[in-house]
PDB file of C-alpha atoms in Angstrom:
ATOM      1  CA  UNK A   1      -9.211  27.069 -46.096  1.00 49.00           C
ATOM      2  CA  UNK A   2      -9.662  25.124 -42.572  1.00 56.00           C
ATOM      3  CA  UNK A   3     -12.467  25.428 -40.548  1.00 63.00           C
ATOM      4  CA  UNK A   4     -12.339  26.319 -37.356  1.00 67.00           C
ATOM      5  CA  UNK A   5     -14.129  25.129 -36.034  1.00 72.00           C
ATOM      6  CA  UNK A   6     -13.300  21.569 -36.333  1.00 77.00           C
ATOM      7  CA  UNK A   7     -10.852  20.137 -34.233  1.00 78.00           C
ATOM      8  CA  UNK A   8      -7.372  19.385 -36.015  1.00 78.00           C
ATOM      9  CA  UNK A   9      -6.559  15.962 -34.636  1.00 79.00           C
ATOM     10  CA  UNK A  10      -3.318  14.475 -36.216  1.00 78.00           C
ATOM     11  CA  UNK A  11      -4.546  10.619 -35.257  1.00 80.00           C
ATOM     12  CA  UNK A  12      -5.015   8.716 -38.181  1.00 81.00           C
ATOM     13  CA  UNK A  13      -7.106   6.027 -37.745  1.00 82.00           C
ATOM     14  CA  UNK A  14      -5.074   2.414 -38.519  1.00 82.00           C
ATOM     15  CA  UNK A  15      -7.928   1.234 -40.069  1.00 82.00           C
ATOM     16  CA  UNK A  16     -12.143   1.114 -39.152  1.00 86.00           C
ATOM     17  CA  UNK A  17     -12.105  -2.070 -37.139  1.00 87.00           C
ATOM     18  CA  UNK A  18     -16.419  -2.823 -37.055  1.00 88.00           C
ATOM     19  CA  UNK A  19     -20.034  -0.449 -37.175  1.00 93.00           C
ATOM     20  CA  UNK A  20     -22.028  -0.225 -35.258  1.00 96.00           C
ATOM     21  CA  UNK A  21     -25.698   0.111 -34.768  1.00 96.00           C
ATOM     22  CA  UNK A  22     -28.290   0.798 -31.912  1.00 97.00           C
ATOM     23  CA  UNK A  23     -31.714  -1.565 -32.286  1.00 97.00           C
ATOM     24  CA  UNK A  24     -34.968  -1.975 -30.235  1.00 96.00           C
ATOM     25  CA  UNK A  25     -34.937  -5.498 -30.222  1.00 97.00           C
ATOM     26  CA  UNK A  26     -31.547  -7.405 -31.159  1.00 98.00           C
ATOM     27  CA  UNK A  27     -33.078 -11.215 -32.649  1.00 98.00           C
ATOM     28  CA  UNK A  28     -35.512  -8.873 -35.054  1.00 97.00           C
ATOM     29  CA  UNK A  29     -32.250  -6.842 -36.160  1.00 97.00           C
ATOM     30  CA  UNK A  30     -30.358 -10.103 -36.008  1.00 97.00           C
ATOM     31  CA  UNK A  31     -32.571 -11.833 -38.210  1.00 97.00           C
ATOM     32  CA  UNK A  32     -32.976  -8.744 -40.233  1.00 96.00           C
ATOM     33  CA  UNK A  33     -28.984  -8.292 -41.032  1.00 94.00           C
ATOM     34  CA  UNK A  34     -29.134 -11.797 -41.688  1.00 94.00           C
ATOM     35  CA  UNK A  35     -32.348 -12.538 -44.345  1.00 95.00           C
ATOM     36  CA  UNK A  36     -31.041  -9.198 -46.738  1.00 94.00           C
ATOM     37  CA  UNK A  37     -27.112  -9.434 -45.605  1.00 92.00           C
ATOM     38  CA  UNK A  38     -26.850 -13.028 -45.078  1.00 92.00           C
ATOM     39  CA  UNK A  39     -24.253 -11.553 -41.637  1.00 92.00           C
ATOM     40  CA  UNK A  40     -24.383 -14.302 -39.413  1.00 91.00           C
ATOM     41  CA  UNK A  41     -23.342 -15.627 -37.140  1.00 93.00           C
ATOM     42  CA  UNK A  42     -23.941 -13.624 -34.380  1.00 95.00           C
ATOM     43  CA  UNK A  43     -21.960 -13.552 -30.766  1.00 94.00           C
ATOM     44  CA  UNK A  44     -24.469 -12.126 -28.593  1.00 96.00           C
ATOM     45  CA  UNK A  45     -23.157 -10.933 -24.723  1.00 96.00           C
ATOM     46  CA  UNK A  46     -24.776  -8.786 -21.920  1.00 97.00           C
ATOM     47  CA  UNK A  47     -22.776  -6.368 -21.189  1.00 97.00           C
ATOM     48  CA  UNK A  48     -24.012  -5.494 -17.414  1.00 97.00           C
ATOM     49  CA  UNK A  49     -22.554  -5.750 -13.412  1.00 95.00           C
ATOM     50  CA  UNK A  50     -20.479  -7.391 -12.565  1.00 95.00           C
ATOM     51  CA  UNK A  51     -18.503  -8.219 -15.536  1.00 95.00           C
ATOM     52  CA  UNK A  52     -19.613  -4.679 -16.615  1.00 97.00           C
ATOM     53  CA  UNK A  53     -17.769  -1.887 -14.366  1.00 98.00           C
ATOM     54  CA  UNK A  54     -15.891   1.604 -14.383  1.00 98.00           C
ATOM     55  CA  UNK A  55     -19.014   2.578 -16.690  1.00 98.00           C
ATOM     56  CA  UNK A  56     -19.554   6.944 -16.665  1.00 98.00           C
ATOM     57  CA  UNK A  57     -22.079   8.878 -19.324  1.00 98.00           C
ATOM     58  CA  UNK A  58     -21.225  12.779 -19.845  1.00 97.00           C
ATOM     59  CA  UNK A  59     -18.214  13.018 -17.278  1.00 95.00           C
ATOM     60  CA  UNK A  60     -19.838  11.455 -14.155  1.00 97.00           C
ATOM     61  CA  UNK A  61     -20.138   7.550 -12.948  1.00 98.00           C
ATOM     62  CA  UNK A  62     -22.962   6.152 -14.623  1.00 97.00           C
ATOM     63  CA  UNK A  63     -24.407   3.010 -14.322  1.00 97.00           C
ATOM     64  CA  UNK A  64     -25.974   1.490 -17.729  1.00 98.00           C
ATOM     65  CA  UNK A  65     -26.070  -2.274 -19.134  1.00 98.00           C
ATOM     66  CA  UNK A  66     -26.763  -3.377 -22.652  1.00 98.00           C
ATOM     67  CA  UNK A  67     -27.267  -6.531 -25.217  1.00 98.00           C
ATOM     68  CA  UNK A  68     -24.293  -7.050 -27.818  1.00 97.00           C
ATOM     69  CA  UNK A  69     -23.890  -9.015 -30.953  1.00 96.00           C
ATOM     70  CA  UNK A  70     -21.323  -9.611 -33.490  1.00 94.00           C
ATOM     71  CA  UNK A  71     -20.536 -11.012 -36.445  1.00 92.00           C
ATOM     72  CA  UNK A  72     -17.702 -10.785 -38.811  1.00 86.00           C
ATOM     73  CA  UNK A  73     -17.871  -9.535 -42.090  1.00 80.00           C
ATOM     74  CA  UNK A  74     -15.081 -10.837 -43.703  1.00 61.00           C
ATOM     75  CA  UNK A  75     -14.533 -13.806 -41.738  1.00 49.00           C
ATOM     76  CA  UNK A  76     -11.478 -15.225 -39.947  1.00 45.00           C
ATOM     77  CA  UNK A  77      -8.612 -13.575 -41.322  1.00 43.00           C
ATOM     78  CA  UNK A  78      -6.229 -15.058 -43.395  1.00 46.00           C
ATOM     79  CA  UNK A  79      -2.915 -13.983 -42.656  1.00 41.00           C
ATOM     80  CA  UNK A  80      -1.167 -15.218 -46.032  1.00 42.00           C
ATOM     81  CA  UNK A  81      -3.228 -12.440 -47.803  1.00 42.00           C
ATOM     82  CA  UNK A  82      -3.854 -10.040 -45.514  1.00 42.00           C
ATOM     83  CA  UNK A  83      -0.154  -9.240 -43.873  1.00 40.00           C
ATOM     84  CA  UNK A  84       1.688  -8.259 -46.343  1.00 40.00           C
ATOM     85  CA  UNK A  85      -0.127  -4.969 -46.900  1.00 40.00           C
ATOM     86  CA  UNK A  86      -0.225  -2.332 -45.184  1.00 42.00           C
ATOM     87  CA  UNK A  87       1.482  -2.370 -41.165  1.00 45.00           C
ATOM     88  CA  UNK A  88      -0.675  -5.135 -40.064  1.00 48.00           C
ATOM     89  CA  UNK A  89       2.527  -7.836 -40.072  1.00 47.00           C
ATOM     90  CA  UNK A  90       4.417  -4.953 -38.316  1.00 50.00           C
ATOM     91  CA  UNK A  91       1.798  -4.458 -35.714  1.00 50.00           C
ATOM     92  CA  UNK A  92       1.588  -8.527 -35.807  1.00 49.00           C
ATOM     93  CA  UNK A  93       5.528  -8.693 -35.167  1.00 51.00           C
ATOM     94  CA  UNK A  94       5.616  -6.072 -32.851  1.00 54.00           C
ATOM     95  CA  UNK A  95       2.859  -7.183 -30.252  1.00 52.00           C
ATOM     96  CA  UNK A  96       4.507 -11.006 -30.343  1.00 54.00           C
ATOM     97  CA  UNK A  97       7.976  -9.193 -29.869  1.00 58.00           C
ATOM     98  CA  UNK A  98       6.330  -7.978 -26.846  1.00 56.00           C
ATOM     99  CA  UNK A  99       4.549 -10.538 -25.369  1.00 55.00           C
ATOM    100  CA  UNK A 100       8.516 -12.246 -25.124  1.00 56.00           C
ATOM    101  CA  UNK A 101       9.470  -9.485 -23.510  1.00 60.00           C
ATOM    102  CA  UNK A 102       6.223  -9.658 -20.600  1.00 55.00           C
ATOM    103  CA  UNK A 103       6.402 -13.447 -19.850  1.00 58.00           C
ATOM    104  CA  UNK A 104      10.532 -13.044 -19.483  1.00 57.00           C
ATOM    105  CA  UNK A 105      11.583 -14.647 -22.894  1.00 54.00           C
ATOM    106  CA  UNK A 106      14.801 -12.567 -23.755  1.00 50.00           C
ATOM    107  CA  UNK A 107      17.510 -13.595 -21.720  1.00 43.00           C
ATOM    108  CA  UNK A 108      18.477 -10.504 -19.523  1.00 44.00           C
ATOM    109  CA  UNK A 109      14.968  -9.431 -19.397  1.00 44.00           C
ATOM    110  CA  UNK A 110      13.450  -7.744 -15.777  1.00 48.00           C
ATOM    111  CA  UNK A 111       9.928  -6.801 -16.985  1.00 47.00           C
ATOM    112  CA  UNK A 112       7.164  -9.696 -16.631  1.00 44.00           C
ATOM    113  CA  UNK A 113       4.872  -6.741 -16.942  1.00 46.00           C
ATOM    114  CA  UNK A 114       0.538  -7.224 -17.401  1.00 45.00           C
ATOM    115  CA  UNK A 115      -0.495  -8.787 -20.476  1.00 45.00           C
ATOM    116  CA  UNK A 116      -3.124  -5.936 -20.604  1.00 44.00           C
ATOM    117  CA  UNK A 117      -0.621  -3.578 -21.182  1.00 47.00           C
ATOM    118  CA  UNK A 118       0.283  -5.164 -24.686  1.00 45.00           C
ATOM    119  CA  UNK A 119      -0.305  -3.203 -27.597  1.00 44.00           C
ATOM    120  CA  UNK A 120      -3.233  -4.532 -30.052  1.00 42.00           C
ATOM    121  CA  UNK A 121      -2.053  -5.988 -32.693  1.00 42.00           C
ATOM    122  CA  UNK A 122      -4.807  -4.902 -34.272  1.00 42.00           C
ATOM    123  CA  UNK A 123      -5.478  -7.830 -37.178  1.00 44.00           C
ATOM    124  CA  UNK A 124      -7.869  -6.717 -40.217  1.00 48.00           C
ATOM    125  CA  UNK A 125     -10.817  -7.731 -40.752  1.00 63.00           C
ATOM    126  CA  UNK A 126     -14.326  -5.942 -40.295  1.00 82.00           C
ATOM    127  CA  UNK A 127     -17.311  -6.845 -37.613  1.00 89.00           C
ATOM    128  CA  UNK A 128     -20.764  -5.372 -37.193  1.00 93.00           C
ATOM    129  CA  UNK A 129     -22.187  -5.114 -33.940  1.00 96.00           C
ATOM    130  CA  UNK A 130     -25.315  -4.327 -32.730  1.00 97.00           C
ATOM    131  CA  UNK A 131     -26.552  -2.991 -30.000  1.00 98.00           C
ATOM    132  CA  UNK A 132     -29.649  -2.715 -27.848  1.00 98.00           C
ATOM    133  CA  UNK A 133     -30.099  -0.966 -25.046  1.00 98.00           C
ATOM    134  CA  UNK A 134     -31.377  -2.229 -21.501  1.00 98.00           C
ATOM    135  CA  UNK A 135     -30.785  -0.288 -18.359  1.00 97.00           C
ATOM    136  CA  UNK A 136     -29.704   3.451 -17.494  1.00 97.00           C
ATOM    137  CA  UNK A 137     -28.375   6.363 -18.981  1.00 97.00           C
ATOM    138  CA  UNK A 138     -26.526   6.327 -22.436  1.00 98.00           C
ATOM    139  CA  UNK A 139     -25.672   7.524 -25.315  1.00 97.00           C
ATOM    140  CA  UNK A 140     -26.983   4.329 -27.000  1.00 98.00           C
ATOM    141  CA  UNK A 141     -30.484   5.786 -25.493  1.00 97.00           C
ATOM    142  CA  UNK A 142     -29.990   9.111 -26.493  1.00 95.00           C
ATOM    143  CA  UNK A 143     -29.877   7.963 -30.157  1.00 94.00           C
ATOM    144  CA  UNK A 144     -32.986   6.394 -29.723  1.00 94.00           C
ATOM    145  CA  UNK A 145     -34.833   8.609 -28.602  1.00 94.00           C
ATOM    146  CA  UNK A 146     -33.137  11.286 -30.840  1.00 90.00           C
ATOM    147  CA  UNK A 147     -33.950   8.660 -33.844  1.00 83.00           C
ATOM    148  CA  UNK A 148     -34.481   5.984 -33.711  1.00 85.00           C
ATOM    149  CA  UNK A 149     -31.989   2.934 -34.734  1.00 91.00           C
ATOM    150  CA  UNK A 150     -29.243   3.438 -36.650  1.00 93.00           C
ATOM    151  CA  UNK A 151     -25.148   3.703 -36.525  1.00 94.00           C
ATOM    152  CA  UNK A 152     -24.184   4.715 -33.673  1.00 96.00           C
ATOM    153  CA  UNK A 153     -20.833   4.574 -34.085  1.00 96.00           C
ATOM    154  CA  UNK A 154     -17.809   3.308 -35.593  1.00 94.00           C
ATOM    155  CA  UNK A 155     -14.491   1.417 -34.187  1.00 93.00           C
ATOM    156  CA  UNK A 156     -11.172   1.228 -34.145  1.00 90.00           C
ATOM    157  CA  UNK A 157      -9.078  -1.705 -32.544  1.00 87.00           C
ATOM    158  CA  UNK A 158      -5.809  -1.168 -34.387  1.00 85.00           C
ATOM    159  CA  UNK A 159      -4.312   1.716 -32.226  1.00 89.00           C
ATOM    160  CA  UNK A 160      -0.460   0.678 -30.944  1.00 88.00           C
ATOM    161  CA  UNK A 161      -1.647   2.636 -27.775  1.00 92.00           C
ATOM    162  CA  UNK A 162      -5.116   3.021 -27.851  1.00 94.00           C
ATOM    163  CA  UNK A 163      -5.123   4.722 -24.196  1.00 95.00           C
ATOM    164  CA  UNK A 164      -1.980   7.490 -25.615  1.00 94.00           C
ATOM    165  CA  UNK A 165      -4.569   8.175 -29.032  1.00 94.00           C
ATOM    166  CA  UNK A 166      -7.875   9.563 -26.281  1.00 96.00           C
ATOM    167  CA  UNK A 167      -5.341  11.299 -24.519  1.00 95.00           C
ATOM    168  CA  UNK A 168      -4.710  12.915 -27.776  1.00 93.00           C
ATOM    169  CA  UNK A 169      -8.408  13.041 -29.027  1.00 93.00           C
ATOM    170  CA  UNK A 170      -9.658  15.006 -25.578  1.00 95.00           C
ATOM    171  CA  UNK A 171      -6.130  17.590 -25.701  1.00 92.00           C
ATOM    172  CA  UNK A 172      -7.912  17.804 -29.156  1.00 91.00           C
ATOM    173  CA  UNK A 173     -11.080  19.255 -27.283  1.00 92.00           C
ATOM    174  CA  UNK A 174     -12.802  16.112 -27.880  1.00 93.00           C
ATOM    175  CA  UNK A 175     -14.735  14.688 -25.032  1.00 95.00           C
ATOM    176  CA  UNK A 176     -14.801  10.995 -23.598  1.00 98.00           C
ATOM    177  CA  UNK A 177     -18.913  11.256 -23.702  1.00 98.00           C
ATOM    178  CA  UNK A 178     -18.802   7.230 -22.683  1.00 99.00           C
ATOM    179  CA  UNK A 179     -16.810   4.237 -21.476  1.00 98.00           C
ATOM    180  CA  UNK A 180     -16.514   2.154 -19.231  1.00 98.00           C
ATOM    181  CA  UNK A 181     -14.646  -1.896 -18.531  1.00 97.00           C
ATOM    182  CA  UNK A 182     -15.941  -5.633 -19.515  1.00 95.00           C
ATOM    183  CA  UNK A 183     -13.365  -7.525 -18.304  1.00 92.00           C
ATOM    184  CA  UNK A 184     -10.565  -6.509 -19.284  1.00 92.00           C
ATOM    185  CA  UNK A 185     -11.586  -4.950 -22.230  1.00 93.00           C
ATOM    186  CA  UNK A 186     -11.553  -1.004 -22.026  1.00 96.00           C
ATOM    187  CA  UNK A 187     -13.656   1.683 -24.487  1.00 98.00           C
ATOM    188  CA  UNK A 188     -14.305   4.714 -25.325  1.00 98.00           C
ATOM    189  CA  UNK A 189     -17.145   6.748 -27.196  1.00 98.00           C
ATOM    190  CA  UNK A 190     -15.716  10.241 -28.357  1.00 96.00           C
ATOM    191  CA  UNK A 191     -17.921  12.596 -28.751  1.00 96.00           C
ATOM    192  CA  UNK A 192     -17.897  13.639 -32.516  1.00 92.00           C
ATOM    193  CA  UNK A 193     -21.557  13.562 -33.594  1.00 92.00           C
ATOM    194  CA  UNK A 194     -21.301  17.345 -34.756  1.00 88.00           C
ATOM    195  CA  UNK A 195     -19.154  16.793 -36.835  1.00 85.00           C
ATOM    196  CA  UNK A 196     -19.506  12.826 -37.852  1.00 84.00           C
ATOM    197  CA  UNK A 197     -22.892  13.768 -38.527  1.00 85.00           C
ATOM    198  CA  UNK A 198     -24.208  12.185 -35.383  1.00 87.00           C
ATOM    199  CA  UNK A 199     -21.497   9.432 -35.513  1.00 92.00           C
ATOM    200  CA  UNK A 200     -19.558   8.220 -32.133  1.00 96.00           C
ATOM    201  CA  UNK A 201     -15.381   6.759 -32.843  1.00 95.00           C
ATOM    202  CA  UNK A 202     -14.942   3.935 -29.697  1.00 97.00           C
ATOM    203  CA  UNK A 203     -11.316   3.229 -29.225  1.00 96.00           C
ATOM    204  CA  UNK A 204     -10.746  -0.123 -26.682  1.00 94.00           C
ATOM    205  CA  UNK A 205      -8.086  -1.053 -25.482  1.00 93.00           C
ATOM    206  CA  UNK A 206      -7.446  -5.282 -23.677  1.00 90.00           C
ATOM    207  CA  UNK A 207      -9.571  -6.267 -26.893  1.00 82.00           C
ATOM    208  CA  UNK A 208      -8.120 -10.351 -26.967  1.00 80.00           C
ATOM    209  CA  UNK A 209      -9.281 -10.049 -23.331  1.00 84.00           C
ATOM    210  CA  UNK A 210     -13.489 -10.170 -24.381  1.00 83.00           C
ATOM    211  CA  UNK A 211     -15.172 -13.141 -22.137  1.00 84.00           C
ATOM    212  CA  UNK A 212     -16.666 -16.173 -24.015  1.00 87.00           C
ATOM    213  CA  UNK A 213     -20.077 -14.611 -25.712  1.00 92.00           C
ATOM    214  CA  UNK A 214     -23.150 -15.854 -24.226  1.00 94.00           C
ATOM    215  CA  UNK A 215     -24.882 -17.662 -26.562  1.00 94.00           C
ATOM    216  CA  UNK A 216     -24.496 -17.764 -30.718  1.00 95.00           C
ATOM    217  CA  UNK A 217     -26.750 -16.961 -33.076  1.00 96.00           C
ATOM    218  CA  UNK A 218     -28.657 -18.448 -34.844  1.00 94.00           C
ATOM    219  CA  UNK A 219     -28.363 -21.460 -32.028  1.00 79.00           C
TER     220      UNK A 219
END
């Protein structure tokens, strides 16, 4: 029997791209994850203006900043073994075809488009993200205030049309509780904490435009 209190959303996740933790001390957390789980190297970023723009929190414009570290769990993607399963090959081919069309390489194509409108190819592979909030109100500071460090969200970056997926979640009554743009990367946090035991869902677009990391740990 369906639970009427849970929004019914027909937006299946193509894959889980990452799991993110809110932490109080980024360096200490990177050391612990490395020592206990062998997770390294970490690529570090500072999300703040002027690279961090169009930020919102609970439906209103808001300024916040954070430090982020990311590491791959599976390591570099091996396409020779990965693309034969699921819809990965289809997504890669679709993305390359769209790229060809955007660049006008197809005879008779008039649409030079913008690379930022290309669908995410959604290559497989899971990464772990650590987030240390710095300034301003955010779901990160909410998380720390509510109970300390721990899993903050799961992320999916493999939607063919991320913005359309976000709109469908909104139509089902799931609110965007935080969003922003880092360079050309766009991200939205969808508030499923009540239904998913405190976990948000992140959807992102233009993942391939992420700027180069500020540093690598251990250096």
